[in-house]
Amino acid sequence: MESKLIDECFGERFIGSGAKNVRITINGTPGNALGAYLDGGIIEVRGNAQDAVGDTMNEGKIIVHGRAGDALGYAMRGGSIFIKEDAGYRTGIHMKEYKEKKPAIIIGGKVGSFLGEYLAGGLIVVLGIGATDAPVGNFTGTGMHGGKIFLRTKAELPLLPKQVIKEIASEDDLKEIVPYLNEFSQYFGFDAEELLKESFYILKPNAKNPYKQLYTMN
């Protein structure tokens, strides 16, 4: 895989769009649509990132050693995104999966409102590291009709839409996210076993969800 380095990045947009066989390391703050339509490349940001990271990405990895803006992973359909700190509003909206394609977003801190809006597939994990209150804003899972959201917290969550089922994650549930937590910990210097000691909620779509009838054939 070819390697490229970008130093002193100050808001340049569309870096890594559609990238395949390349690893891009960025020192600074890339602009909107970092890794849009990423198709197998790897992007690592030594800093923060702006809005629409991983927009409609298909495959690959994006690793951000800081925060990310709004609409992280919009319409993402494959690959994985790892954010060390917080992310903005509408993280993971319209994410989807098909057969072996299962996108994942792992966030170390907190996220804003509308997390997983119209989620159709894939996996979102919000770890809430350092947070004393719920690591999500309002309207989490609005229109959700597929996929799963894991929230690491003991705090009471904001009111959830009727189409979302909230449960305490079991040991079997957590097995699904262990590989992602191991990878997250390797990138950012955390201990996956310590992270797993905290309680997690799992959010899933209600089987009677009326949105499912609009977006799926069964």
mmCIF file with all atom_site columns, C-alpha atoms in Angstrom:
data_model
loop_
_atom_site.group_PDB
_atom_site.id
_atom_site.type_symbol
_atom_site.label_atom_id
_atom_site.label_alt_id
_atom_site.label_comp_id
_atom_site.label_asym_id
_atom_site.label_entity_id
_atom_site.label_seq_id
_atom_site.pdbx_PDB_ins_code
_atom_site.Cartn_x
_atom_site.Cartn_y
_atom_site.Cartn_z
_atom_site.occupancy
_atom_site.B_iso_or_equiv
_atom_site.pdbx_formal_charge
_atom_site.auth_seq_id
_atom_site.auth_comp_id
_atom_site.auth_asym_id
_atom_site.auth_atom_id
_atom_site.pdbx_PDB_model_num
ATOM 1   C CA . MET A 1 1   ? 0.000   0.000   0.000  1.00 0.00 ? 1   MET A CA 1
ATOM 2   C CA . GLU A 1 2   ? 1.353   3.401   -0.999 1.00 0.00 ? 2   GLU A CA 1
ATOM 3   C CA . SER A 1 3   ? 1.914   5.936   1.818  1.00 0.00 ? 3   SER A CA 1
ATOM 4   C CA . LYS A 1 4   ? 1.383   9.682   1.667  1.00 0.00 ? 4   LYS A CA 1
ATOM 5   C CA . LEU A 1 5   ? 1.966   12.392  4.284  1.00 0.00 ? 5   LEU A CA 1
ATOM 6   C CA . ILE A 1 6   ? 0.177   15.746  4.486  1.00 0.00 ? 6   ILE A CA 1
ATOM 7   C CA . ASP A 1 7   ? 1.704   18.292  6.876  1.00 0.00 ? 7   ASP A CA 1
ATOM 8   C CA . GLU A 1 8   ? 0.205   21.588  8.038  1.00 0.00 ? 8   GLU A CA 1
ATOM 9   C CA . CYS A 1 9   ? -3.305  20.758  6.883  1.00 0.00 ? 9   CYS A CA 1
ATOM 10  C CA . PHE A 1 10  ? -5.704  23.692  7.396  1.00 0.00 ? 10  PHE A CA 1
ATOM 11  C CA . GLY A 1 11  ? -9.206  22.818  6.245  1.00 0.00 ? 11  GLY A CA 1
ATOM 12  C CA . GLU A 1 12  ? -8.573  21.383  2.787  1.00 0.00 ? 12  GLU A CA 1
ATOM 13  C CA . ARG A 1 13  ? -11.685 19.464  1.727  1.00 0.00 ? 13  ARG A CA 1
ATOM 14  C CA . PHE A 1 14  ? -12.233 16.065  0.072  1.00 0.00 ? 14  PHE A CA 1
ATOM 15  C CA . ILE A 1 15  ? -8.860  14.607  1.083  1.00 0.00 ? 15  ILE A CA 1
ATOM 16  C CA . GLY A 1 16  ? -8.772  10.892  0.284  1.00 0.00 ? 16  GLY A CA 1
ATOM 17  C CA . SER A 1 17  ? -12.059 10.865  -1.626 1.00 0.00 ? 17  SER A CA 1
ATOM 18  C CA . GLY A 1 18  ? -12.510 7.444   -3.228 1.00 0.00 ? 18  GLY A CA 1
ATOM 19  C CA . ALA A 1 19  ? -9.004  6.365   -2.176 1.00 0.00 ? 19  ALA A CA 1
ATOM 20  C CA . LYS A 1 20  ? -8.154  2.672   -2.513 1.00 0.00 ? 20  LYS A CA 1
ATOM 21  C CA . ASN A 1 21  ? -4.596  1.377   -2.154 1.00 0.00 ? 21  ASN A CA 1
ATOM 22  C CA . VAL A 1 22  ? -3.125  4.243   -0.155 1.00 0.00 ? 22  VAL A CA 1
ATOM 23  C CA . ARG A 1 23  ? -2.447  5.158   3.454  1.00 0.00 ? 23  ARG A CA 1
ATOM 24  C CA . ILE A 1 24  ? -2.699  8.897   4.125  1.00 0.00 ? 24  ILE A CA 1
ATOM 25  C CA . THR A 1 25  ? -1.343  10.430  7.334  1.00 0.00 ? 25  THR A CA 1
ATOM 26  C CA . ILE A 1 26  ? -2.499  13.994  8.031  1.00 0.00 ? 26  ILE A CA 1
ATOM 27  C CA . ASN A 1 27  ? -0.946  16.412  10.510 1.00 0.00 ? 27  ASN A CA 1
ATOM 28  C CA . GLY A 1 28  ? -3.424  19.202  11.118 1.00 0.00 ? 28  GLY A CA 1
ATOM 29  C CA . THR A 1 29  ? -7.158  19.643  10.569 1.00 0.00 ? 29  THR A CA 1
ATOM 30  C CA . PRO A 1 30  ? -8.640  18.414  7.283  1.00 0.00 ? 30  PRO A CA 1
ATOM 31  C CA . GLY A 1 31  ? -11.807 20.062  5.974  1.00 0.00 ? 31  GLY A CA 1
ATOM 32  C CA . ASN A 1 32  ? -15.224 18.650  5.146  1.00 0.00 ? 32  ASN A CA 1
ATOM 33  C CA . ALA A 1 33  ? -15.767 15.280  3.435  1.00 0.00 ? 33  ALA A CA 1
ATOM 34  C CA . LEU A 1 34  ? -12.496 13.681  4.507  1.00 0.00 ? 34  LEU A CA 1
ATOM 35  C CA . GLY A 1 35  ? -12.466 10.168  3.042  1.00 0.00 ? 35  GLY A CA 1
ATOM 36  C CA . ALA A 1 36  ? -15.756 10.573  1.185  1.00 0.00 ? 36  ALA A CA 1
ATOM 37  C CA . TYR A 1 37  ? -16.458 7.405   -0.847 1.00 0.00 ? 37  TYR A CA 1
ATOM 38  C CA . LEU A 1 38  ? -13.310 5.826   0.644  1.00 0.00 ? 38  LEU A CA 1
ATOM 39  C CA . ASP A 1 39  ? -12.875 2.449   -1.052 1.00 0.00 ? 39  ASP A CA 1
ATOM 40  C CA . GLY A 1 40  ? -10.205 0.598   0.906  1.00 0.00 ? 40  GLY A CA 1
ATOM 41  C CA . GLY A 1 41  ? -7.652  3.246   1.810  1.00 0.00 ? 41  GLY A CA 1
ATOM 42  C CA . ILE A 1 42  ? -6.545  4.137   5.333  1.00 0.00 ? 42  ILE A CA 1
ATOM 43  C CA . ILE A 1 43  ? -6.591  7.730   6.600  1.00 0.00 ? 43  ILE A CA 1
ATOM 44  C CA . GLU A 1 44  ? -5.065  8.745   9.934  1.00 0.00 ? 44  GLU A CA 1
ATOM 45  C CA . VAL A 1 45  ? -5.473  12.281  11.273 1.00 0.00 ? 45  VAL A CA 1
ATOM 46  C CA . ARG A 1 46  ? -3.105  13.617  13.925 1.00 0.00 ? 46  ARG A CA 1
ATOM 47  C CA . GLY A 1 47  ? -5.568  16.287  15.017 1.00 0.00 ? 47  GLY A CA 1
ATOM 48  C CA . ASN A 1 48  ? -9.257  17.069  14.636 1.00 0.00 ? 48  ASN A CA 1
ATOM 49  C CA . ALA A 1 49  ? -11.518 16.650  11.606 1.00 0.00 ? 49  ALA A CA 1
ATOM 50  C CA . GLN A 1 50  ? -14.442 18.718  10.344 1.00 0.00 ? 50  GLN A CA 1
ATOM 51  C CA . ASP A 1 51  ? -17.881 17.686  9.021  1.00 0.00 ? 51  ASP A CA 1
ATOM 52  C CA . ALA A 1 52  ? -18.916 14.698  6.875  1.00 0.00 ? 52  ALA A CA 1
ATOM 53  C CA . VAL A 1 53  ? -15.928 12.466  7.597  1.00 0.00 ? 53  VAL A CA 1
ATOM 54  C CA . GLY A 1 54  ? -16.372 9.168   5.731  1.00 0.00 ? 54  GLY A CA 1
ATOM 55  C CA . ASP A 1 55  ? -19.399 10.322  3.761  1.00 0.00 ? 55  ASP A CA 1
ATOM 56  C CA . THR A 1 56  ? -20.735 7.252   1.895  1.00 0.00 ? 56  THR A CA 1
ATOM 57  C CA . MET A 1 57  ? -17.471 5.374   2.451  1.00 0.00 ? 57  MET A CA 1
ATOM 58  C CA . ASN A 1 58  ? -17.449 1.822   1.133  1.00 0.00 ? 58  ASN A CA 1
ATOM 59  C CA . GLU A 1 59  ? -14.382 0.204   2.669  1.00 0.00 ? 59  GLU A CA 1
ATOM 60  C CA . GLY A 1 60  ? -11.213 1.084   4.594  1.00 0.00 ? 60  GLY A CA 1
ATOM 61  C CA . LYS A 1 61  ? -10.418 2.878   7.858  1.00 0.00 ? 61  LYS A CA 1
ATOM 62  C CA . ILE A 1 62  ? -10.415 6.434   9.149  1.00 0.00 ? 62  ILE A CA 1
ATOM 63  C CA . ILE A 1 63  ? -8.623  7.113   12.448 1.00 0.00 ? 63  ILE A CA 1
ATOM 64  C CA . VAL A 1 64  ? -8.860  10.546  14.087 1.00 0.00 ? 64  VAL A CA 1
ATOM 65  C CA . HIS A 1 65  ? -6.698  11.372  17.127 1.00 0.00 ? 65  HIS A CA 1
ATOM 66  C CA . GLY A 1 66  ? -9.048  14.145  18.229 1.00 0.00 ? 66  GLY A CA 1
ATOM 67  C CA . ARG A 1 67  ? -12.638 15.252  17.546 1.00 0.00 ? 67  ARG A CA 1
ATOM 68  C CA . ALA A 1 68  ? -14.896 15.066  14.493 1.00 0.00 ? 68  ALA A CA 1
ATOM 69  C CA . GLY A 1 69  ? -17.673 17.402  13.341 1.00 0.00 ? 69  GLY A CA 1
ATOM 70  C CA . ASP A 1 70  ? -21.258 16.769  12.246 1.00 0.00 ? 70  ASP A CA 1
ATOM 71  C CA . ALA A 1 71  ? -22.611 14.017  9.963  1.00 0.00 ? 71  ALA A CA 1
ATOM 72  C CA . LEU A 1 72  ? -19.766 11.622  10.694 1.00 0.00 ? 72  LEU A CA 1
ATOM 73  C CA . GLY A 1 73  ? -20.162 8.480   8.563  1.00 0.00 ? 73  GLY A CA 1
ATOM 74  C CA . TYR A 1 74  ? -23.183 9.779   6.666  1.00 0.00 ? 74  TYR A CA 1
ATOM 75  C CA . ALA A 1 75  ? -24.666 6.947   4.520  1.00 0.00 ? 75  ALA A CA 1
ATOM 76  C CA . MET A 1 76  ? -21.592 4.842   5.322  1.00 0.00 ? 76  MET A CA 1
ATOM 77  C CA . ARG A 1 77  ? -21.870 1.334   3.885  1.00 0.00 ? 77  ARG A CA 1
ATOM 78  C CA . GLY A 1 78  ? -18.584 -0.359  4.825  1.00 0.00 ? 78  GLY A CA 1
ATOM 79  C CA . GLY A 1 79  ? -15.277 0.050   6.630  1.00 0.00 ? 79  GLY A CA 1
ATOM 80  C CA . SER A 1 80  ? -14.695 1.544   10.067 1.00 0.00 ? 80  SER A CA 1
ATOM 81  C CA . ILE A 1 81  ? -14.153 4.956   11.649 1.00 0.00 ? 81  ILE A CA 1
ATOM 82  C CA . PHE A 1 82  ? -12.380 5.483   14.986 1.00 0.00 ? 82  PHE A CA 1
ATOM 83  C CA . ILE A 1 83  ? -12.616 8.846   16.778 1.00 0.00 ? 83  ILE A CA 1
ATOM 84  C CA . LYS A 1 84  ? -10.596 9.319   19.965 1.00 0.00 ? 84  LYS A CA 1
ATOM 85  C CA . GLU A 1 85  ? -12.701 12.148  21.433 1.00 0.00 ? 85  GLU A CA 1
ATOM 86  C CA . ASP A 1 86  ? -16.135 13.633  20.602 1.00 0.00 ? 86  ASP A CA 1
ATOM 87  C CA . ALA A 1 87  ? -18.244 13.813  17.447 1.00 0.00 ? 87  ALA A CA 1
ATOM 88  C CA . GLY A 1 88  ? -20.974 16.277  16.473 1.00 0.00 ? 88  GLY A CA 1
ATOM 89  C CA . TYR A 1 89  ? -24.610 16.032  15.483 1.00 0.00 ? 89  TYR A CA 1
ATOM 90  C CA . ARG A 1 90  ? -26.148 13.367  13.220 1.00 0.00 ? 90  ARG A CA 1
ATOM 91  C CA . THR A 1 91  ? -23.367 10.824  13.575 1.00 0.00 ? 91  THR A CA 1
ATOM 92  C CA . GLY A 1 92  ? -24.017 7.656   11.588 1.00 0.00 ? 92  GLY A CA 1
ATOM 93  C CA . ILE A 1 93  ? -27.234 8.748   9.894  1.00 0.00 ? 93  ILE A CA 1
ATOM 94  C CA . HIS A 1 94  ? -28.445 6.549   7.038  1.00 0.00 ? 94  HIS A CA 1
ATOM 95  C CA . MET A 1 95  ? -25.715 3.954   7.692  1.00 0.00 ? 95  MET A CA 1
ATOM 96  C CA . LYS A 1 96  ? -26.488 0.634   6.034  1.00 0.00 ? 96  LYS A CA 1
ATOM 97  C CA . GLU A 1 97  ? -25.080 -2.868  5.618  1.00 0.00 ? 97  GLU A CA 1
ATOM 98  C CA . TYR A 1 98  ? -25.327 -5.594  2.972  1.00 0.00 ? 98  TYR A CA 1
ATOM 99  C CA . LYS A 1 99  ? -24.052 -9.165  3.301  1.00 0.00 ? 99  LYS A CA 1
ATOM 100 C CA . GLU A 1 100 ? -20.376 -8.960  4.350  1.00 0.00 ? 100 GLU A CA 1
ATOM 101 C CA . LYS A 1 101 ? -20.370 -5.157  4.305  1.00 0.00 ? 101 LYS A CA 1
ATOM 102 C CA . LYS A 1 102 ? -20.909 -3.987  7.892  1.00 0.00 ? 102 LYS A CA 1
ATOM 103 C CA . PRO A 1 103 ? -19.792 -0.430  8.712  1.00 0.00 ? 103 PRO A CA 1
ATOM 104 C CA . ALA A 1 104 ? -18.708 0.540   12.225 1.00 0.00 ? 104 ALA A CA 1
ATOM 105 C CA . ILE A 1 105 ? -18.150 3.846   14.018 1.00 0.00 ? 105 ILE A CA 1
ATOM 106 C CA . ILE A 1 106 ? -16.359 3.879   17.374 1.00 0.00 ? 106 ILE A CA 1
ATOM 107 C CA . ILE A 1 107 ? -16.312 7.163   19.321 1.00 0.00 ? 107 ILE A CA 1
ATOM 108 C CA . GLY A 1 108 ? -14.313 7.623   22.503 1.00 0.00 ? 108 GLY A CA 1
ATOM 109 C CA . GLY A 1 109 ? -16.147 10.641  23.897 1.00 0.00 ? 109 GLY A CA 1
ATOM 110 C CA . LYS A 1 110 ? -19.671 12.012  23.410 1.00 0.00 ? 110 LYS A CA 1
ATOM 111 C CA . VAL A 1 111 ? -21.876 12.784  20.422 1.00 0.00 ? 111 VAL A CA 1
ATOM 112 C CA . GLY A 1 112 ? -24.569 15.359  19.672 1.00 0.00 ? 112 GLY A CA 1
ATOM 113 C CA . SER A 1 113 ? -28.255 14.832  18.929 1.00 0.00 ? 113 SER A CA 1
ATOM 114 C CA . PHE A 1 114 ? -29.714 12.633  16.178 1.00 0.00 ? 114 PHE A CA 1
ATOM 115 C CA . LEU A 1 115 ? -27.175 9.838   16.606 1.00 0.00 ? 115 LEU A CA 1
ATOM 116 C CA . GLY A 1 116 ? -28.035 6.959   14.253 1.00 0.00 ? 116 GLY A CA 1
ATOM 117 C CA . GLU A 1 117 ? -30.929 8.777   12.599 1.00 0.00 ? 117 GLU A CA 1
ATOM 118 C CA . TYR A 1 118 ? -32.609 6.415   10.081 1.00 0.00 ? 118 TYR A CA 1
ATOM 119 C CA . LEU A 1 119 ? -29.972 3.799   10.881 1.00 0.00 ? 119 LEU A CA 1
ATOM 120 C CA . ALA A 1 120 ? -30.471 0.843   8.519  1.00 0.00 ? 120 ALA A CA 1
ATOM 121 C CA . GLY A 1 121 ? -27.474 -1.311  9.466  1.00 0.00 ? 121 GLY A CA 1
ATOM 122 C CA . GLY A 1 122 ? -24.004 -1.389  10.915 1.00 0.00 ? 122 GLY A CA 1
ATOM 123 C CA . LEU A 1 123 ? -22.646 -0.715  14.360 1.00 0.00 ? 123 LEU A CA 1
ATOM 124 C CA . ILE A 1 124 ? -22.174 2.487   16.371 1.00 0.00 ? 124 ILE A CA 1
ATOM 125 C CA . VAL A 1 125 ? -20.329 2.489   19.712 1.00 0.00 ? 125 VAL A CA 1
ATOM 126 C CA . VAL A 1 126 ? -20.144 5.595   21.922 1.00 0.00 ? 126 VAL A CA 1
ATOM 127 C CA . LEU A 1 127 ? -17.786 5.068   24.859 1.00 0.00 ? 127 LEU A CA 1
ATOM 128 C CA . GLY A 1 128 ? -18.356 8.296   26.782 1.00 0.00 ? 128 GLY A CA 1
ATOM 129 C CA . ILE A 1 129 ? -14.830 8.254   28.213 1.00 0.00 ? 129 ILE A CA 1
ATOM 130 C CA . GLY A 1 130 ? -14.594 10.906  30.915 1.00 0.00 ? 130 GLY A CA 1
ATOM 131 C CA . ALA A 1 131 ? -18.299 11.803  30.716 1.00 0.00 ? 131 ALA A CA 1
ATOM 132 C CA . THR A 1 132 ? -20.372 12.052  33.891 1.00 0.00 ? 132 THR A CA 1
ATOM 133 C CA . ASP A 1 133 ? -23.712 12.325  32.091 1.00 0.00 ? 133 ASP A CA 1
ATOM 134 C CA . ALA A 1 134 ? -25.228 10.529  29.096 1.00 0.00 ? 134 ALA A CA 1
ATOM 135 C CA . PRO A 1 135 ? -22.817 10.556  26.126 1.00 0.00 ? 135 PRO A CA 1
ATOM 136 C CA . VAL A 1 136 ? -25.591 11.263  23.587 1.00 0.00 ? 136 VAL A CA 1
ATOM 137 C CA . GLY A 1 137 ? -27.951 14.140  22.840 1.00 0.00 ? 137 GLY A CA 1
ATOM 138 C CA . ASN A 1 138 ? -31.636 14.099  22.000 1.00 0.00 ? 138 ASN A CA 1
ATOM 139 C CA . PHE A 1 139 ? -33.471 12.090  19.314 1.00 0.00 ? 139 PHE A CA 1
ATOM 140 C CA . THR A 1 140 ? -31.032 9.158   19.295 1.00 0.00 ? 140 THR A CA 1
ATOM 141 C CA . GLY A 1 141 ? -32.161 6.528   16.797 1.00 0.00 ? 141 GLY A CA 1
ATOM 142 C CA . THR A 1 142 ? -34.978 8.534   15.225 1.00 0.00 ? 142 THR A CA 1
ATOM 143 C CA . GLY A 1 143 ? -36.269 6.453   12.313 1.00 0.00 ? 143 GLY A CA 1
ATOM 144 C CA . MET A 1 144 ? -33.911 3.579   13.192 1.00 0.00 ? 144 MET A CA 1
ATOM 145 C CA . HIS A 1 145 ? -34.866 0.370   11.363 1.00 0.00 ? 145 HIS A CA 1
ATOM 146 C CA . GLY A 1 146 ? -31.654 -1.689  11.445 1.00 0.00 ? 146 GLY A CA 1
ATOM 147 C CA . GLY A 1 147 ? -28.220 -1.926  13.014 1.00 0.00 ? 147 GLY A CA 1
ATOM 148 C CA . LYS A 1 148 ? -27.187 -1.557  16.661 1.00 0.00 ? 148 LYS A CA 1
ATOM 149 C CA . ILE A 1 149 ? -26.002 1.269   18.900 1.00 0.00 ? 149 ILE A CA 1
ATOM 150 C CA . PHE A 1 150 ? -23.906 0.591   22.025 1.00 0.00 ? 150 PHE A CA 1
ATOM 151 C CA . LEU A 1 151 ? -23.642 3.323   24.672 1.00 0.00 ? 151 LEU A CA 1
ATOM 152 C CA . ARG A 1 152 ? -21.171 2.988   27.539 1.00 0.00 ? 152 ARG A CA 1
ATOM 153 C CA . THR A 1 153 ? -22.738 4.788   30.493 1.00 0.00 ? 153 THR A CA 1
ATOM 154 C CA . LYS A 1 154 ? -24.519 4.383   33.811 1.00 0.00 ? 154 LYS A CA 1
ATOM 155 C CA . ALA A 1 155 ? -26.406 7.640   33.343 1.00 0.00 ? 155 ALA A CA 1
ATOM 156 C CA . GLU A 1 156 ? -30.049 7.806   32.316 1.00 0.00 ? 156 GLU A CA 1
ATOM 157 C CA . LEU A 1 157 ? -30.436 8.390   28.586 1.00 0.00 ? 157 LEU A CA 1
ATOM 158 C CA . PRO A 1 158 ? -32.497 11.191  27.055 1.00 0.00 ? 158 PRO A CA 1
ATOM 159 C CA . LEU A 1 159 ? -35.979 10.183  25.927 1.00 0.00 ? 159 LEU A CA 1
ATOM 160 C CA . LEU A 1 160 ? -35.748 7.737   23.025 1.00 0.00 ? 160 LEU A CA 1
ATOM 161 C CA . PRO A 1 161 ? -38.149 7.443   20.072 1.00 0.00 ? 161 PRO A CA 1
ATOM 162 C CA . LYS A 1 162 ? -40.798 4.714   20.240 1.00 0.00 ? 162 LYS A CA 1
ATOM 163 C CA . GLN A 1 163 ? -39.125 2.723   17.476 1.00 0.00 ? 163 GLN A CA 1
ATOM 164 C CA . VAL A 1 164 ? -35.994 2.142   19.590 1.00 0.00 ? 164 VAL A CA 1
ATOM 165 C CA . ILE A 1 165 ? -35.632 -0.634  22.169 1.00 0.00 ? 165 ILE A CA 1
ATOM 166 C CA . LYS A 1 166 ? -33.160 -0.013  25.016 1.00 0.00 ? 166 LYS A CA 1
ATOM 167 C CA . GLU A 1 167 ? -31.599 -2.882  26.979 1.00 0.00 ? 167 GLU A CA 1
ATOM 168 C CA . ILE A 1 168 ? -28.581 -3.457  29.199 1.00 0.00 ? 168 ILE A CA 1
ATOM 169 C CA . ALA A 1 169 ? -26.018 -5.167  26.968 1.00 0.00 ? 169 ALA A CA 1
ATOM 170 C CA . SER A 1 170 ? -25.295 -8.763  27.951 1.00 0.00 ? 170 SER A CA 1
ATOM 171 C CA . GLU A 1 171 ? -21.901 -10.487 27.769 1.00 0.00 ? 171 GLU A CA 1
ATOM 172 C CA . ASP A 1 172 ? -23.000 -12.088 24.516 1.00 0.00 ? 172 ASP A CA 1
ATOM 173 C CA . ASP A 1 173 ? -23.988 -8.682  23.128 1.00 0.00 ? 173 ASP A CA 1
ATOM 174 C CA . LEU A 1 174 ? -20.605 -7.221  24.035 1.00 0.00 ? 174 LEU A CA 1
ATOM 175 C CA . LYS A 1 175 ? -18.709 -9.945  22.171 1.00 0.00 ? 175 LYS A CA 1
ATOM 176 C CA . GLU A 1 176 ? -19.694 -8.171  18.960 1.00 0.00 ? 176 GLU A CA 1
ATOM 177 C CA . ILE A 1 177 ? -17.845 -4.986  19.882 1.00 0.00 ? 177 ILE A CA 1
ATOM 178 C CA . VAL A 1 178 ? -14.723 -6.502  21.514 1.00 0.00 ? 178 VAL A CA 1
ATOM 179 C CA . PRO A 1 179 ? -12.654 -6.531  18.278 1.00 0.00 ? 179 PRO A CA 1
ATOM 180 C CA . TYR A 1 180 ? -13.496 -2.871  17.676 1.00 0.00 ? 180 TYR A CA 1
ATOM 181 C CA . LEU A 1 181 ? -12.626 -1.893  21.257 1.00 0.00 ? 181 LEU A CA 1
ATOM 182 C CA . ASN A 1 182 ? -9.312  -3.722  20.961 1.00 0.00 ? 182 ASN A CA 1
ATOM 183 C CA . GLU A 1 183 ? -8.521  -1.816  17.786 1.00 0.00 ? 183 GLU A CA 1
ATOM 184 C CA . PHE A 1 184 ? -9.663  1.502   19.300 1.00 0.00 ? 184 PHE A CA 1
ATOM 185 C CA . SER A 1 185 ? -7.428  0.885   22.324 1.00 0.00 ? 185 SER A CA 1
ATOM 186 C CA . GLN A 1 186 ? -4.418  0.093   20.150 1.00 0.00 ? 186 GLN A CA 1
ATOM 187 C CA . TYR A 1 187 ? -4.793  3.335   18.200 1.00 0.00 ? 187 TYR A CA 1
ATOM 188 C CA . PHE A 1 188 ? -5.359  5.646   21.155 1.00 0.00 ? 188 PHE A CA 1
ATOM 189 C CA . GLY A 1 189 ? -3.649  4.029   24.146 1.00 0.00 ? 189 GLY A CA 1
ATOM 190 C CA . PHE A 1 190 ? -6.655  2.783   26.130 1.00 0.00 ? 190 PHE A CA 1
ATOM 191 C CA . ASP A 1 191 ? -7.271  -0.548  27.875 1.00 0.00 ? 191 ASP A CA 1
ATOM 192 C CA . ALA A 1 192 ? -10.102 -2.476  26.222 1.00 0.00 ? 192 ALA A CA 1
ATOM 193 C CA . GLU A 1 193 ? -10.670 -4.656  29.285 1.00 0.00 ? 193 GLU A CA 1
ATOM 194 C CA . GLU A 1 194 ? -11.119 -1.584  31.459 1.00 0.00 ? 194 GLU A CA 1
ATOM 195 C CA . LEU A 1 195 ? -13.558 -0.071  28.997 1.00 0.00 ? 195 LEU A CA 1
ATOM 196 C CA . LEU A 1 196 ? -15.637 -3.252  29.057 1.00 0.00 ? 196 LEU A CA 1
ATOM 197 C CA . LYS A 1 197 ? -15.979 -3.145  32.843 1.00 0.00 ? 197 LYS A CA 1
ATOM 198 C CA . GLU A 1 198 ? -18.432 -0.257  32.548 1.00 0.00 ? 198 GLU A CA 1
ATOM 199 C CA . SER A 1 199 ? -22.116 -0.879  31.858 1.00 0.00 ? 199 SER A CA 1
ATOM 200 C CA . PHE A 1 200 ? -23.338 -0.603  28.250 1.00 0.00 ? 200 PHE A CA 1
ATOM 201 C CA . TYR A 1 201 ? -26.788 -0.011  26.833 1.00 0.00 ? 201 TYR A CA 1
ATOM 202 C CA . ILE A 1 202 ? -27.676 -1.603  23.517 1.00 0.00 ? 202 ILE A CA 1
ATOM 203 C CA . LEU A 1 203 ? -30.235 0.113   21.310 1.00 0.00 ? 203 LEU A CA 1
ATOM 204 C CA . LYS A 1 204 ? -32.038 -1.888  18.626 1.00 0.00 ? 204 LYS A CA 1
ATOM 205 C CA . PRO A 1 205 ? -34.978 -1.186  16.331 1.00 0.00 ? 205 PRO A CA 1
ATOM 206 C CA . ASN A 1 206 ? -38.408 -2.342  17.417 1.00 0.00 ? 206 ASN A CA 1
ATOM 207 C CA . ALA A 1 207 ? -39.534 -5.245  15.219 1.00 0.00 ? 207 ALA A CA 1
ATOM 208 C CA . LYS A 1 208 ? -42.879 -3.471  14.823 1.00 0.00 ? 208 LYS A CA 1
ATOM 209 C CA . ASN A 1 209 ? -41.135 -0.295  13.660 1.00 0.00 ? 209 ASN A CA 1
ATOM 210 C CA . PRO A 1 210 ? -43.233 1.371   10.938 1.00 0.00 ? 210 PRO A CA 1
ATOM 211 C CA . TYR A 1 211 ? -40.059 2.793   9.335  1.00 0.00 ? 211 TYR A CA 1
ATOM 212 C CA . LYS A 1 212 ? -38.900 -0.732  8.474  1.00 0.00 ? 212 LYS A CA 1
ATOM 213 C CA . GLN A 1 213 ? -41.866 -1.110  6.143  1.00 0.00 ? 213 GLN A CA 1
ATOM 214 C CA . LEU A 1 214 ? -40.715 1.956   4.223  1.00 0.00 ? 214 LEU A CA 1
ATOM 215 C CA . TYR A 1 215 ? -37.081 0.914   3.748  1.00 0.00 ? 215 TYR A CA 1
ATOM 216 C CA . THR A 1 216 ? -37.000 -2.911  3.556  1.00 0.00 ? 216 THR A CA 1
ATOM 217 C CA . MET A 1 217 ? -38.815 -5.676  1.734  1.00 0.00 ? 217 MET A CA 1
ATOM 218 C CA . ASN A 1 218 ? -39.618 -7.855  4.787  1.00 0.00 ? 218 ASN A CA 1
#
